[in-house]
Coordinates of C-alpha atoms in Angstrom, one line a residue:
M1260 CA 65.8 91.9 108.0
Y1261 CA 68.4 94.1 106.3
D1262 CA 71.9 93.0 105.8
V1263 CA 73.4 96.5 106.4
T1264 CA 71.8 99.7 107.6
A1265 CA 73.8 103.0 107.6
L1266 CA 73.2 106.2 109.5
G1267 CA 74.7 109.5 108.7
E1268 CA 75.3 112.1 106.0
L1269 CA 73.6 112.0 102.6
L1270 CA 74.8 114.9 100.4
I1271 CA 75.7 116.2 97.0
D1272 CA 79.3 116.0 95.8
F1273 CA 79.9 118.7 93.3
T1274 CA 82.9 117.2 91.6
D1275 CA 85.5 119.1 89.6
A1276 CA 84.5 118.5 85.9
G1277 CA 87.0 120.7 84.1
M1278 CA 86.5 124.2 82.5
S1279 CA 83.7 125.8 80.5
P1280 CA 84.4 127.3 77.1
S1281 CA 84.5 130.7 78.9
G1282 CA 87.2 129.5 81.2
Q1283 CA 85.1 129.0 84.3
K1284 CA 85.4 125.9 86.5
L1285 CA 82.6 123.3 86.1
F1286 CA 81.2 121.0 88.8
E1287 CA 79.3 117.8 88.2
R1288 CA 76.5 116.9 90.6
N1289 CA 77.1 113.5 92.1
P1290 CA 75.1 111.8 94.9
G1291 CA 77.4 111.1 97.9
G1292 CA 77.9 110.9 101.7
A1293 CA 80.1 108.1 103.0
P1294 CA 77.4 106.0 104.7
A1295 CA 75.2 106.1 101.6
N1296 CA 78.2 105.2 99.4
V1297 CA 78.8 102.1 101.5
L1298 CA 75.2 101.0 101.1
V1299 CA 75.1 101.4 97.3
A1300 CA 78.3 99.4 97.1
L1301 CA 76.6 96.6 99.0
Q1302 CA 73.5 96.8 96.9
R1303 CA 75.5 96.4 93.7
L1304 CA 77.2 93.4 95.4
G1305 CA 73.8 91.8 96.1
H1306 CA 73.0 92.7 99.8
S1307 CA 69.9 94.3 101.2
T1308 CA 70.4 97.8 102.8
A1309 CA 68.6 100.6 104.5
F1310 CA 69.5 104.3 105.1
V1311 CA 68.7 106.4 108.2
G1312 CA 69.3 110.1 107.9
K1313 CA 67.9 113.5 106.8
V1314 CA 67.9 115.6 103.7
G1315 CA 66.3 118.9 102.9
C1316 CA 63.0 119.4 101.1
D1317 CA 64.7 120.7 98.1
M1318 CA 65.8 119.6 94.6
H1319 CA 69.0 118.0 96.0
G1320 CA 67.2 116.1 98.7
D1321 CA 64.7 114.8 96.2
F1322 CA 67.5 113.8 93.9
L1323 CA 69.3 111.9 96.7
R1324 CA 66.2 110.1 97.8
Q1325 CA 65.5 109.1 94.2
T1326 CA 69.1 107.9 93.7
L1327 CA 69.0 105.6 96.8
E1328 CA 65.6 104.3 95.8
E1329 CA 66.8 103.6 92.2
N1330 CA 69.6 101.6 93.8
D1331 CA 67.1 99.6 95.9
V1332 CA 68.3 101.1 99.2
D1333 CA 65.3 101.2 101.6
C1334 CA 64.6 104.9 102.5
S1335 CA 61.9 104.4 105.1
G1336 CA 64.3 105.9 107.6
L1337 CA 65.2 108.9 105.5
V1338 CA 63.5 112.1 106.8
S1339 CA 62.9 115.2 104.6
D1340 CA 63.4 118.5 106.5
P1341 CA 61.5 121.6 105.4
D1342 CA 63.7 123.9 107.5
H1343 CA 67.2 123.0 106.5
F1344 CA 69.0 122.7 103.2
T1345 CA 70.6 119.5 101.9
T1346 CA 74.3 119.5 102.6
L1347 CA 76.6 120.2 99.7
A1348 CA 80.3 119.3 99.2
F1349 CA 82.4 120.8 96.5
V1350 CA 85.2 118.4 95.6
A1351 CA 88.4 119.6 93.8
L1352 CA 90.6 116.9 92.2
D1353 CA 94.3 117.2 91.6
P1354 CA 96.0 115.5 88.6
T1355 CA 96.4 112.2 90.6
G1356 CA 92.7 112.1 91.5
E1357 CA 93.1 113.1 95.1
R1358 CA 90.5 115.4 96.6
T1359 CA 90.1 118.6 98.7
F1360 CA 86.6 119.5 100.1
S1361 CA 84.6 122.6 100.7
F1362 CA 81.3 122.1 102.5
A1363 CA 78.0 124.1 102.6
R1364 CA 76.7 122.8 106.0
K1365 CA 75.9 125.6 108.4
P1366 CA 73.8 123.7 109.3
G1367 CA 73.0 121.0 106.7
A1368 CA 69.9 118.9 107.0
D1369 CA 72.0 115.8 107.8
T1370 CA 73.0 117.4 111.2
Q1371 CA 69.4 117.9 112.2
L1372 CA 68.2 114.3 112.6
R1373 CA 66.6 113.9 116.0
P1374 CA 66.5 110.8 118.2
E1375 CA 62.7 110.7 118.1
E1376 CA 62.8 110.6 114.3
L1377 CA 64.8 107.4 114.1
N1378 CA 63.1 104.4 112.4
R1379 CA 63.4 101.9 115.2
D1380 CA 61.9 99.0 113.1
V1381 CA 64.8 99.4 110.7
L1382 CA 67.4 99.6 113.4
Q1383 CA 66.1 96.6 115.2
N1384 CA 66.1 94.5 112.1
T1385 CA 69.6 94.7 110.6
H1386 CA 72.6 92.4 110.7
V1387 CA 75.0 95.4 110.6
L1388 CA 74.7 99.0 111.5
H1389 CA 77.4 101.2 110.0
V1390 CA 78.1 104.8 111.0
G1391 CA 80.7 107.5 110.5
S1392 CA 81.7 110.5 112.6
L1393 CA 80.1 113.3 110.6
S1394 CA 76.9 112.6 112.4
L1395 CA 78.7 113.3 115.6
T1396 CA 79.8 116.9 114.7
D1397 CA 76.5 118.6 115.8
E1398 CA 73.4 118.1 117.8
P1399 CA 70.8 116.8 117.5
A1400 CA 72.4 114.2 115.1
R1401 CA 75.0 113.3 117.7
S1402 CA 72.4 112.2 120.1
A1403 CA 70.5 110.4 117.3
T1404 CA 73.6 108.5 116.4
L1405 CA 74.3 107.3 119.9
E1406 CA 70.6 106.3 120.3
A1407 CA 70.7 104.4 117.1
L1408 CA 73.8 102.5 118.1
C1409 CA 72.2 101.5 121.4
I1410 CA 69.0 100.3 119.6
A1411 CA 70.9 98.2 117.1
R1412 CA 73.3 96.8 119.6
D1413 CA 70.5 95.8 121.9
A1414 CA 68.9 94.0 119.0
G1415 CA 72.1 92.0 118.3
A1416 CA 73.5 93.9 115.3
I1417 CA 77.2 94.1 114.4
L1418 CA 78.4 97.7 114.8
S1419 CA 80.7 99.1 112.1
Y1420 CA 82.5 102.5 112.2
D1421 CA 84.5 104.6 109.8
P1422 CA 85.4 108.0 111.3
N1423 CA 85.9 109.6 107.9
Y1424 CA 87.6 112.7 109.3
R1425 CA 86.9 116.0 107.5
A1426 CA 88.8 118.8 109.3
S1427 CA 86.6 121.7 108.0
L1428 CA 83.5 120.2 109.7
W1429 CA 84.9 120.3 113.2
P1430 CA 85.7 123.3 115.4
S1431 CA 89.2 121.9 116.1
A1432 CA 91.2 118.6 115.8
E1433 CA 90.8 118.2 119.6
A1434 CA 87.0 118.4 119.4
A1435 CA 87.1 115.9 116.5
A1436 CA 89.3 113.5 118.4
Q1437 CA 87.0 113.7 121.5
Q1438 CA 83.8 112.8 119.6
M1439 CA 85.4 110.4 117.2
R1440 CA 86.8 108.4 120.1
S1441 CA 83.6 108.5 122.1
V1442 CA 82.0 105.6 120.2
V1443 CA 85.0 103.3 119.6
G1444 CA 84.2 101.1 122.6
M1445 CA 80.8 100.3 121.2
M1446 CA 82.1 99.0 117.9
D1447 CA 82.8 95.5 116.5
L1448 CA 84.5 96.7 113.3
V1449 CA 86.6 99.8 112.8
K1450 CA 88.0 101.2 109.6
I1451 CA 90.4 104.2 109.8
S1452 CA 92.8 105.8 107.4
A1453 CA 96.5 106.1 108.1
E1454 CA 96.0 109.8 108.7
E1455 CA 93.3 109.2 111.3
T1456 CA 95.5 107.0 113.6
G1457 CA 96.6 109.9 115.8
L1458 CA 93.1 111.3 116.1
L1459 CA 91.7 108.0 117.3
T1460 CA 94.6 106.9 119.6
D1461 CA 97.5 109.4 119.8
E1462 CA 99.6 106.8 118.0
S1463 CA 101.0 107.5 114.5
D1464 CA 102.1 103.9 113.8
P1465 CA 99.2 102.1 112.2
I1466 CA 99.8 98.8 114.0
E1467 CA 100.1 100.4 117.4
A1468 CA 97.0 102.5 116.8
A1469 CA 95.0 99.5 115.7
R1470 CA 96.1 97.6 118.8
K1471 CA 95.0 100.4 121.1
I1472 CA 91.6 100.4 119.3
L1473 CA 91.3 96.6 119.7
G1474 CA 92.0 97.0 123.4
Q1475 CA 88.8 99.0 123.7
G1476 CA 86.5 96.3 122.4
P1477 CA 86.4 96.1 118.6
K1478 CA 87.1 92.6 117.0
V1479 CA 88.8 93.8 113.8
V1480 CA 90.5 97.1 112.9
V1481 CA 91.4 97.9 109.3
V1482 CA 93.8 100.8 108.4
T1483 CA 93.5 101.8 104.8
L1484 CA 96.8 102.7 103.2
D1485 CA 95.7 104.5 100.0
A1486 CA 97.3 103.0 96.9
D1487 CA 99.2 100.5 99.1
G1488 CA 96.0 98.6 100.1
A1489 CA 94.9 98.0 103.7
M1490 CA 96.3 96.6 107.0
V1491 CA 94.1 94.3 108.9
V1492 CA 94.6 93.9 112.6
T1493 CA 93.0 91.3 114.9
P1494 CA 94.1 89.9 118.3
E1495 CA 96.2 87.3 116.3
G1496 CA 98.4 90.0 114.6
A1497 CA 98.6 92.4 111.7
R1498 CA 98.8 91.8 107.9
T1499 CA 99.0 94.2 104.9
V1500 CA 96.8 93.3 102.0
P1501 CA 98.1 94.9 98.8
S1502 CA 95.8 96.9 96.5
F1503 CA 95.1 96.1 92.9
R1504 CA 97.1 98.7 90.9
V1505 CA 95.0 100.8 88.5
N1506 CA 95.0 104.3 87.0
A1507 CA 92.7 106.3 89.2
T1508 CA 90.3 108.8 87.6
D1509 CA 88.6 109.9 90.9
T1510 CA 89.3 108.6 94.4
T1511 CA 85.9 109.9 95.7
G1512 CA 84.3 106.9 97.4
A1513 CA 87.4 104.7 97.4
G1514 CA 87.3 104.0 101.1
D1515 CA 83.6 103.6 101.1
S1516 CA 83.6 101.1 98.2
F1517 CA 86.4 99.2 100.0
W1518 CA 84.4 99.0 103.2
G1519 CA 81.3 98.0 101.3
G1520 CA 83.3 95.1 99.8
F1521 CA 84.7 94.2 103.2
L1522 CA 81.2 94.0 104.8
C1523 CA 79.9 92.1 101.8
A1524 CA 82.7 89.5 102.2
L1525 CA 82.0 89.3 105.9
L1526 CA 78.2 88.7 105.3
D1527 CA 78.9 86.2 102.6
S1528 CA 81.2 84.2 104.9
G1529 CA 78.4 83.7 107.5
K1530 CA 80.9 83.9 110.2
D1531 CA 80.4 85.3 113.7
V1532 CA 82.3 88.6 114.1
S1533 CA 83.6 87.4 117.5
G1534 CA 85.4 84.5 115.9
L1535 CA 87.1 86.1 112.9
T1536 CA 90.7 85.1 112.3
L1537 CA 93.4 87.2 110.7
D1538 CA 93.0 85.1 107.5
D1539 CA 89.3 85.9 107.5
A1540 CA 90.0 89.7 107.8
A1541 CA 92.7 89.6 105.1
S1542 CA 90.3 87.8 102.7
F1543 CA 87.6 90.4 103.3
A1544 CA 90.1 93.2 102.7
R1545 CA 91.2 91.6 99.4
F1546 CA 87.6 91.6 98.2
G1547 CA 87.3 95.2 99.4
N1548 CA 90.4 96.2 97.5
A1549 CA 89.0 94.7 94.3
V1550 CA 85.8 96.8 94.7
A1551 CA 87.8 99.9 95.3
S1552 CA 90.0 99.3 92.3
L1553 CA 87.0 99.5 90.1
C1554 CA 85.3 102.4 91.9
V1555 CA 88.3 104.8 91.4
Q1556 CA 88.4 104.2 87.7
G1557 CA 85.0 105.9 87.4
R1558 CA 83.8 109.4 88.4
G1559 CA 81.9 110.2 91.6
A1560 CA 81.2 107.7 94.3
I1561 CA 77.7 106.2 93.9
P1562 CA 77.8 106.2 90.1
A1563 CA 81.1 104.4 90.1
M1564 CA 80.2 101.5 92.5
P1565 CA 80.8 98.2 90.6
S1566 CA 78.8 95.1 90.1
R1567 CA 79.6 91.8 91.8
D1568 CA 80.4 90.3 88.4
A1569 CA 83.0 93.0 87.7
V1570 CA 84.6 92.4 91.1
E1571 CA 84.7 88.7 90.6
E1572 CA 86.5 89.3 87.2
V1573 CA 89.2 91.3 89.0
L1574 CA 89.7 88.7 91.6
A1575 CA 89.9 85.9 89.0
A1576 CA 92.4 87.8 86.9
N1577 CA 94.6 88.3 90.0
A1578 CA 94.2 84.9 91.5

């Protein structure tokens, strides 16, 4: 039984790494993809995980599989595709560490996962299944995602969702909103950014957006607020959980590390997701904020995921 399984994109983040002696921009190859980032965060925090997805039969796909295996993420659900190249993302950083993306994904191997390729044994033996919306952009991965959610739900798993909107991967904002909203009613836990509130609900106010999402079935909604922390919303009400202030080097993976921490704290609590209180959700978010505060001080996403000891030190120092 896995603690958390994630399905979705596994890709290379080519991250801005300064200039060469000849004045040309340099990019550093980092393993990435939001669902995979969440899993490595959880592994570093002591939880068992598995990945379901697809990469190409190429040097980048081999590197990504090796990276997950080196981080003890089970890869029995990771398919290698001989016909499509591993997706690449080029990440430019501004002076504050914020990012802009350019993707090579027309199509990328991650969009080509088929329902019949799903590892059902993994999906039927996990406490949590986590997905994003990038696997909903194209067929056949869209159908595979919906099938995986049904398999895991029927086996009693908690369903977790982070839309992780990337405008350049959708034909339009309207198309993105339609697909991103299509799975909300299946979910138990939803994490969105403040910028995604309108796409998910037509509400710009985070609290109103979260309440609309709660009305569709999820038990807890978390709205991340960048450097200001996160807002947790349950049927009891809403609460803002402040961040731990640090000097960020690279915000790649910040939200994923936060969510890995949140899921870790949920699993550690042993509590049923249906009975979570506002205090519970705020406690989980504080742990997630501590994880994220460490991640953003490193470079890349997966390489910067912190250990549990480091997270506990942050929490103790800010008790």
